[in-house]
Coordinates of C-alpha atoms and ligand atoms in Angstrom, one line a residue:
M261 CA -94.8 54.2 134.3
Q262 CA -91.0 54.4 134.0
L263 CA -89.3 55.5 130.7
I264 CA -85.9 54.2 129.9
S265 CA -84.1 56.1 127.1
I266 CA -81.3 54.3 125.4
V267 CA -78.9 56.7 123.7
V268 CA -76.7 55.2 120.9
P269 CA -74.1 57.4 119.1
C270 CA -73.5 56.0 115.6
Y271 CA -70.9 56.8 113.1
N272 CA -70.8 54.6 110.0
E273 CA -72.6 51.7 111.7
Q274 CA -74.8 50.4 108.9
E275 CA -73.5 46.9 109.3
V276 CA -74.1 46.6 113.1
L277 CA -77.3 48.5 113.3
P278 CA -79.6 45.6 112.4
L279 CA -77.7 43.3 114.8
F280 CA -77.9 45.9 117.6
Y281 CA -81.6 46.5 117.0
K282 CA -82.3 42.8 117.3
E283 CA -80.2 42.4 120.5
I284 CA -81.6 45.4 122.2
N285 CA -85.2 44.3 121.5
K286 CA -84.5 41.0 123.2
V287 CA -83.3 42.8 126.3
M288 CA -86.2 45.3 126.2
A289 CA -88.7 42.5 126.1
Q290 CA -86.9 40.8 129.0
I291 CA -87.1 43.9 131.1
K292 CA -90.8 44.5 130.2
D293 CA -91.6 40.9 131.3
K294 CA -90.2 41.6 134.7
H295 CA -91.3 45.2 135.0
P296 CA -94.5 45.6 132.9
D297 CA -94.7 49.4 133.7
T298 CA -91.4 50.1 131.9
E299 CA -91.4 51.9 128.5
F300 CA -88.5 52.3 126.2
E301 CA -87.2 55.0 123.9
L302 CA -84.3 54.2 121.5
L303 CA -82.5 57.4 120.6
F304 CA -79.9 57.0 117.9
I305 CA -77.5 59.8 117.2
N306 CA -76.2 59.8 113.6
D307 CA -72.9 61.6 113.9
G308 CA -72.5 62.6 110.2
S309 CA -72.1 59.0 108.9
K310 CA -70.9 58.6 105.4
D311 CA -72.6 55.3 104.8
N312 CA -76.2 54.2 104.9
T313 CA -76.7 54.6 108.6
L314 CA -79.1 57.5 108.3
N315 CA -81.4 55.6 105.9
E316 CA -81.4 52.6 108.2
L317 CA -82.4 54.9 111.1
R318 CA -85.2 56.4 109.0
E319 CA -86.6 53.0 108.3
L320 CA -86.4 51.9 111.9
A321 CA -88.1 55.1 113.0
L322 CA -90.9 54.6 110.6
K323 CA -91.6 51.0 111.5
D324 CA -91.0 51.2 115.3
K325 CA -92.5 54.1 117.2
C326 CA -90.1 53.8 120.1
V327 CA -87.2 54.6 117.8
R328 CA -86.1 58.2 117.6
Y329 CA -83.0 59.6 115.9
I330 CA -81.1 62.8 115.6
S331 CA -78.9 63.3 112.6
F332 CA -76.0 65.8 112.8
S333 CA -75.1 68.2 110.0
R334 CA -71.6 66.6 110.0
N335 CA -69.3 64.5 112.2
F336 CA -69.0 66.2 115.6
G337 CA -67.4 63.2 117.4
K338 CA -68.7 60.8 119.9
E339 CA -68.6 63.2 122.8
A340 CA -71.0 65.6 121.0
G341 CA -73.2 62.5 120.2
M342 CA -73.5 61.5 123.8
Y343 CA -74.3 65.1 124.8
A344 CA -77.0 65.4 122.2
G345 CA -78.4 62.1 123.3
L346 CA -78.5 63.1 127.0
Q347 CA -80.0 66.5 126.1
N348 CA -82.8 65.0 124.0
A349 CA -83.6 61.9 126.0
K350 CA -86.9 62.1 127.8
G351 CA -86.5 59.1 130.1
D352 CA -86.5 58.8 133.8
Y353 CA -83.4 56.7 133.3
V354 CA -80.9 57.0 130.5
V355 CA -78.6 54.4 129.1
I356 CA -75.6 55.3 126.9
M357 CA -74.1 52.6 124.8
D358 CA -72.1 52.0 121.6
A359 CA -73.8 50.6 118.6
D360 CA -71.2 48.0 117.9
L361 CA -72.3 45.5 120.6
Q362 CA -69.0 46.0 122.5
H363 CA -71.3 47.2 125.2
P364 CA -73.3 44.0 125.6
P365 CA -77.0 44.9 126.0
A366 CA -77.4 41.8 128.2
F367 CA -76.0 43.9 131.1
I368 CA -78.8 46.4 131.0
P369 CA -81.3 44.3 133.1
Q370 CA -78.7 43.9 135.8
M371 CA -77.8 47.6 135.7
Y372 CA -81.5 48.5 136.0
E373 CA -81.8 46.3 139.1
Y374 CA -78.8 48.0 140.7
V375 CA -80.3 51.4 140.1
L376 CA -83.8 50.4 141.1
S377 CA -82.5 49.0 144.4
G378 CA -82.0 52.7 145.3
E379 CA -78.4 52.0 146.4
Y380 CA -76.9 53.4 143.2
D381 CA -77.5 56.3 140.9
C382 CA -75.5 54.8 138.1
A383 CA -74.4 51.4 136.9
T384 CA -71.6 51.0 134.5
T385 CA -69.2 48.3 133.2
R386 CA -65.5 48.2 133.7
R387 CA -63.2 46.3 131.4
V388 CA -61.0 44.0 133.4
S389 CA -59.2 42.6 130.3
R390 CA -58.3 44.2 127.1
K391 CA -58.7 41.0 125.0
G392 CA -58.5 41.7 121.2
E393 CA -56.5 44.9 121.7
S394 CA -52.8 45.3 120.9
K395 CA -50.3 45.1 123.8
I396 CA -48.8 48.5 123.1
R397 CA -52.3 50.1 123.1
S398 CA -53.2 48.5 126.4
W399 CA -50.0 49.6 127.9
F400 CA -50.5 53.2 126.8
S401 CA -54.1 53.1 128.2
R402 CA -52.9 51.8 131.5
Q403 CA -50.2 54.5 131.7
F404 CA -52.9 57.2 130.9
Y405 CA -55.1 56.1 133.8
K406 CA -52.1 56.0 136.1
I407 CA -50.9 59.5 135.1
M408 CA -54.4 60.9 135.1
N409 CA -55.2 59.7 138.5
K410 CA -52.0 61.0 139.9
I411 CA -52.3 64.5 138.6
S412 CA -56.1 65.1 138.7
Q413 CA -58.5 65.4 141.6
T414 CA -61.1 63.6 139.5
E415 CA -60.5 59.9 139.8
I416 CA -61.1 57.9 136.7
V417 CA -61.3 54.1 137.2
D418 CA -59.1 52.1 134.9
G419 CA -61.2 50.4 132.2
A420 CA -64.2 52.6 132.9
Q421 CA -66.4 53.0 129.9
D422 CA -69.1 55.1 128.5
F423 CA -71.6 52.3 128.8
R424 CA -73.8 53.7 131.6
F425 CA -77.3 53.3 133.2
M426 CA -78.1 56.6 134.9
T427 CA -80.9 58.2 136.8
R428 CA -82.4 61.4 135.7
K429 CA -80.7 63.3 138.5
M430 CA -77.3 62.2 137.3
V431 CA -78.2 63.0 133.7
D432 CA -79.3 66.5 134.7
A433 CA -76.0 67.0 136.6
I434 CA -74.0 66.0 133.5
L435 CA -76.1 68.3 131.4
S436 CA -75.4 71.2 133.7
M437 CA -71.7 70.9 132.6
K438 CA -71.9 72.7 129.3
E439 CA -68.3 72.8 128.5
Y440 CA -67.2 72.6 124.8
N441 CA -64.2 70.4 125.4
R442 CA -66.0 67.4 126.6
F443 CA -64.2 64.4 128.2
S444 CA -67.0 62.2 129.4
K445 CA -65.0 59.8 131.4
G446 CA -63.9 62.8 133.5
I447 CA -67.4 64.3 133.6
F448 CA -69.1 61.1 134.7
S449 CA -66.7 60.9 137.7
W450 CA -66.6 64.6 138.4
V451 CA -70.4 64.8 139.0
G452 CA -70.0 62.0 141.6
F453 CA -73.2 60.0 142.5
R454 CA -73.1 56.5 143.7
T455 CA -71.7 54.3 140.9
K456 CA -71.7 50.5 140.6
Y457 CA -68.9 49.1 138.5
I458 CA -69.7 45.7 136.9
P459 CA -66.5 44.0 135.8
Y460 CA -66.5 42.3 132.4
E461 CA -64.2 40.9 129.8
N462 CA -63.6 43.0 126.7
V463 CA -65.8 42.0 123.7
E464 CA -64.7 42.6 120.1
R465 CA -66.8 44.8 117.8
A466 CA -69.7 42.8 116.1
A467 CA -69.0 44.3 112.6
G468 CA -67.5 47.3 110.9
N469 CA -64.4 49.1 112.0
T470 CA -63.3 51.2 114.9
T471 CA -62.8 54.9 114.1
W472 CA -60.2 55.3 116.8
S473 CA -56.7 55.2 115.5
F474 CA -53.8 55.3 117.9
K475 CA -53.2 58.9 117.1
S476 CA -56.8 59.9 117.9
L477 CA -56.7 58.0 121.2
F478 CA -53.5 59.7 122.1
K479 CA -55.0 63.1 121.3
Y480 CA -58.1 62.2 123.3
S481 CA -56.1 61.3 126.3
L482 CA -54.3 64.7 126.2
E483 CA -57.7 66.3 126.0
G484 CA -58.6 64.5 129.1
I485 CA -55.5 65.7 130.9
F486 CA -56.0 69.3 129.9
A487 CA -59.7 69.2 130.7
F488 CA -59.4 67.7 134.1
S489 CA -56.0 68.8 135.5
T490 CA -53.9 71.9 135.7
A491 CA -50.8 69.8 136.7
P492 CA -49.0 70.5 133.4
L493 CA -49.0 74.2 134.3
A494 CA -47.5 73.4 137.7
I495 CA -44.9 71.2 135.9
S496 CA -43.8 74.1 133.8
S497 CA -43.4 76.4 136.9
F498 CA -41.5 73.6 138.6
L499 CA -39.2 73.2 135.6
G500 CA -38.7 77.0 135.6
I501 CA -37.7 77.0 139.3
L502 CA -35.4 74.0 138.8
S503 CA -33.5 75.5 136.0
F504 CA -33.2 78.8 137.9
I505 CA -31.6 76.9 140.8
I506 CA -29.3 75.0 138.5
S507 CA -28.2 78.3 136.8
L508 CA -27.6 79.9 140.2
I509 CA -25.3 77.1 141.2
M510 CA -23.5 77.3 137.9
I511 CA -23.0 81.0 138.3
I512 CA -21.5 80.6 141.7
V513 CA -19.2 77.7 140.5
T514 CA -18.1 79.9 137.5
V515 CA -17.3 82.9 139.6
I516 CA -15.3 80.9 142.1
K517 CA -13.4 79.2 139.3
W518 CA -12.7 82.6 137.7
L519 CA -11.5 84.0 141.0
A520 CA -9.3 81.0 141.8
F521 CA -7.9 80.2 138.3
G522 CA -8.7 83.4 136.3
D523 CA -9.8 81.4 133.3
P524 CA -12.9 83.0 131.8
V525 CA -12.7 81.9 128.2
Q526 CA -13.4 78.1 128.4
G527 CA -16.9 76.8 128.6
Y528 CA -18.1 77.5 125.1
T529 CA -19.8 74.1 124.8
T530 CA -21.5 74.5 128.1
T531 CA -22.8 77.9 127.1
I532 CA -24.3 76.6 123.9
C533 CA -25.8 73.6 125.7
I534 CA -27.4 75.8 128.3
I535 CA -28.8 78.2 125.7
L536 CA -30.3 75.3 123.8
M537 CA -31.7 73.7 126.9
M538 CA -33.2 76.9 128.2
G539 CA -34.7 77.7 124.8
G540 CA -36.2 74.3 124.7
L541 CA -37.6 74.5 128.2
Q542 CA -39.2 77.8 127.5
L543 CA -40.8 76.7 124.3
F544 CA -42.1 73.6 126.1
C545 CA -43.7 75.6 128.9
I546 CA -45.1 78.1 126.4
G547 CA -46.6 75.1 124.6
I548 CA -48.3 74.0 127.8
L549 CA -49.7 77.5 128.4
G550 CA -50.8 77.5 124.8
Q551 CA -52.8 74.3 125.2
Y552 CA -54.8 75.8 128.1
L553 CA -55.2 79.1 126.2
S554 CA -56.5 77.3 123.1
K555 CA -59.0 75.4 125.2
T556 CA -60.1 78.7 126.9
Y557 CA -60.3 80.3 123.4
L558 CA -62.7 77.6 122.2
E559 CA -64.8 77.7 125.3
S560 CA -65.1 81.5 125.1
K561 CA -66.5 81.3 121.6
K562 CA -69.5 79.4 123.0
R563 CA -70.1 77.5 119.8
P564 CA -72.8 74.9 119.8
I565 CA -71.5 71.4 120.6
Y566 CA -73.5 69.9 117.7
L567 CA -75.9 70.9 115.0
I568 CA -79.0 68.9 114.0
H569 CA -79.8 68.3 110.4
E570 CA -82.7 65.9 110.7
T571 CA -84.7 64.0 113.4
E572 CA -87.3 61.2 113.3
E573 CA -90.0 63.9 113.2
D574 CA -88.8 64.9 109.7
A575 CA -89.0 61.3 108.6
H576 CA -92.6 60.9 109.9
K577 CA -93.6 64.2 108.3
N578 CA -92.1 63.2 105.0
Q579 CA -94.0 60.0 105.1
N580 CA -97.3 61.7 105.9
D581 CA -96.7 64.2 103.1
L582 CA -96.1 61.3 100.7
S583 CA -99.2 59.4 101.7
Q584 CA -101.2 62.7 101.4
S585 CA -100.0 63.3 97.9
Y586 CA -100.9 59.7 97.0
K587 CA -104.5 60.4 98.2
D588 CA -104.6 63.6 96.2
Ligands
UDP25 N1 -68.8 57.2 117.2 C1 -69.5 58.4 117.0 N2 -68.8 59.4 116.4 C2 -67.5 59.3 116.0 C3 -66.8 58.1 116.3 C4 -67.5 57.0 116.9 O1 -70.6 58.5 117.3 O2 -66.9 60.2 115.5 C5 -69.6 56.1 117.9 C6 -69.5 54.7 117.1 O3 -70.5 54.6 116.2 C7 -69.7 53.7 118.3 C8 -69.0 54.4 119.4 O4 -69.0 55.8 119.1 O5 -71.1 53.5 118.5 C9 -67.7 53.9 119.7 O6 -66.9 53.9 118.6 P1 -65.8 52.8 118.2 O7 -66.4 51.5 118.3 O8 -65.3 53.2 116.9 O9 -64.7 53.0 119.3 P2 -64.0 51.9 120.2 O10 -65.1 50.9 120.7 O11 -63.0 51.3 119.4 O12 -63.5 52.7 121.4
MG26 MG1 -66.3 50.0 119.6

């Protein structure tokens, strides 16, 4: 028997959950038809939703025994959700996907075949278009991938997504990376393994709203850079050396000018400009240092990546207690 765990991080997804559940069931039935020895486990991660998501998950878990859920004590972010899912999934294979049907479940059978063939350890989709996304946003995304791939040893494919079908080996490799500042796109590619990229057109969210504002995406991309590259540190050293050379040239020029013309007073504006520029540069470089320091600070605290408030076991227990008290 082969168990496939499907991990789904959910944050305020009450509207799409029923749609998702319906779609994923179709796909699971389809796979079971072809491979009767496959079992499924649906593992939802409720990332501190403020709507009715948790109640929906409780209901699903009570009526369908292949549904499990983990509910966080607050919103920890999608990265934490994915980590919790991978940590708690029991499957021989693990799928990570969004709840909003932007990661079409219909790809799963195809992904399974790729992995079963033994040629790949992971199958994932890659967006080849960004239909439904604003032009500016797409442009910034593209620039991010360009910069990232230039300055980091870890290559991240443009349009790569978190929608992944992985073998247990790869999941264990990912779990061995216990860092607090998690940037999954980088982690997936850092661990290596043979990955099949399936190109597809972007799909819009089935219902509900995205929680990613432009600002949060920008912050996330910086996280990625600081987590997977030390190039910004090198940039600050480079700027330091560059400004040192410029100042050296200026000193020589000034001394020669003074010797030739004996005119030391002029150059007030230049002085102010240089002081301002040097001050700015220094602050900029300290800022970069600070970014790495703050990451190190958070890592060194070794805080848990997520905290669990409730799981499907609690839901089953509560129901048993209830039926017990009815009998009494
Ligand atoms: N999500 C989450 N925690 C968060 C934000 C998002 O678990 O703090 C989940 C969300 O429920 C969805 C997935 O991450 O299943 C992707 O989120 P969203 O659709 O908002 O992002 P987008 O598709 O716009 O990148
Ligand atoms: Mg989405």
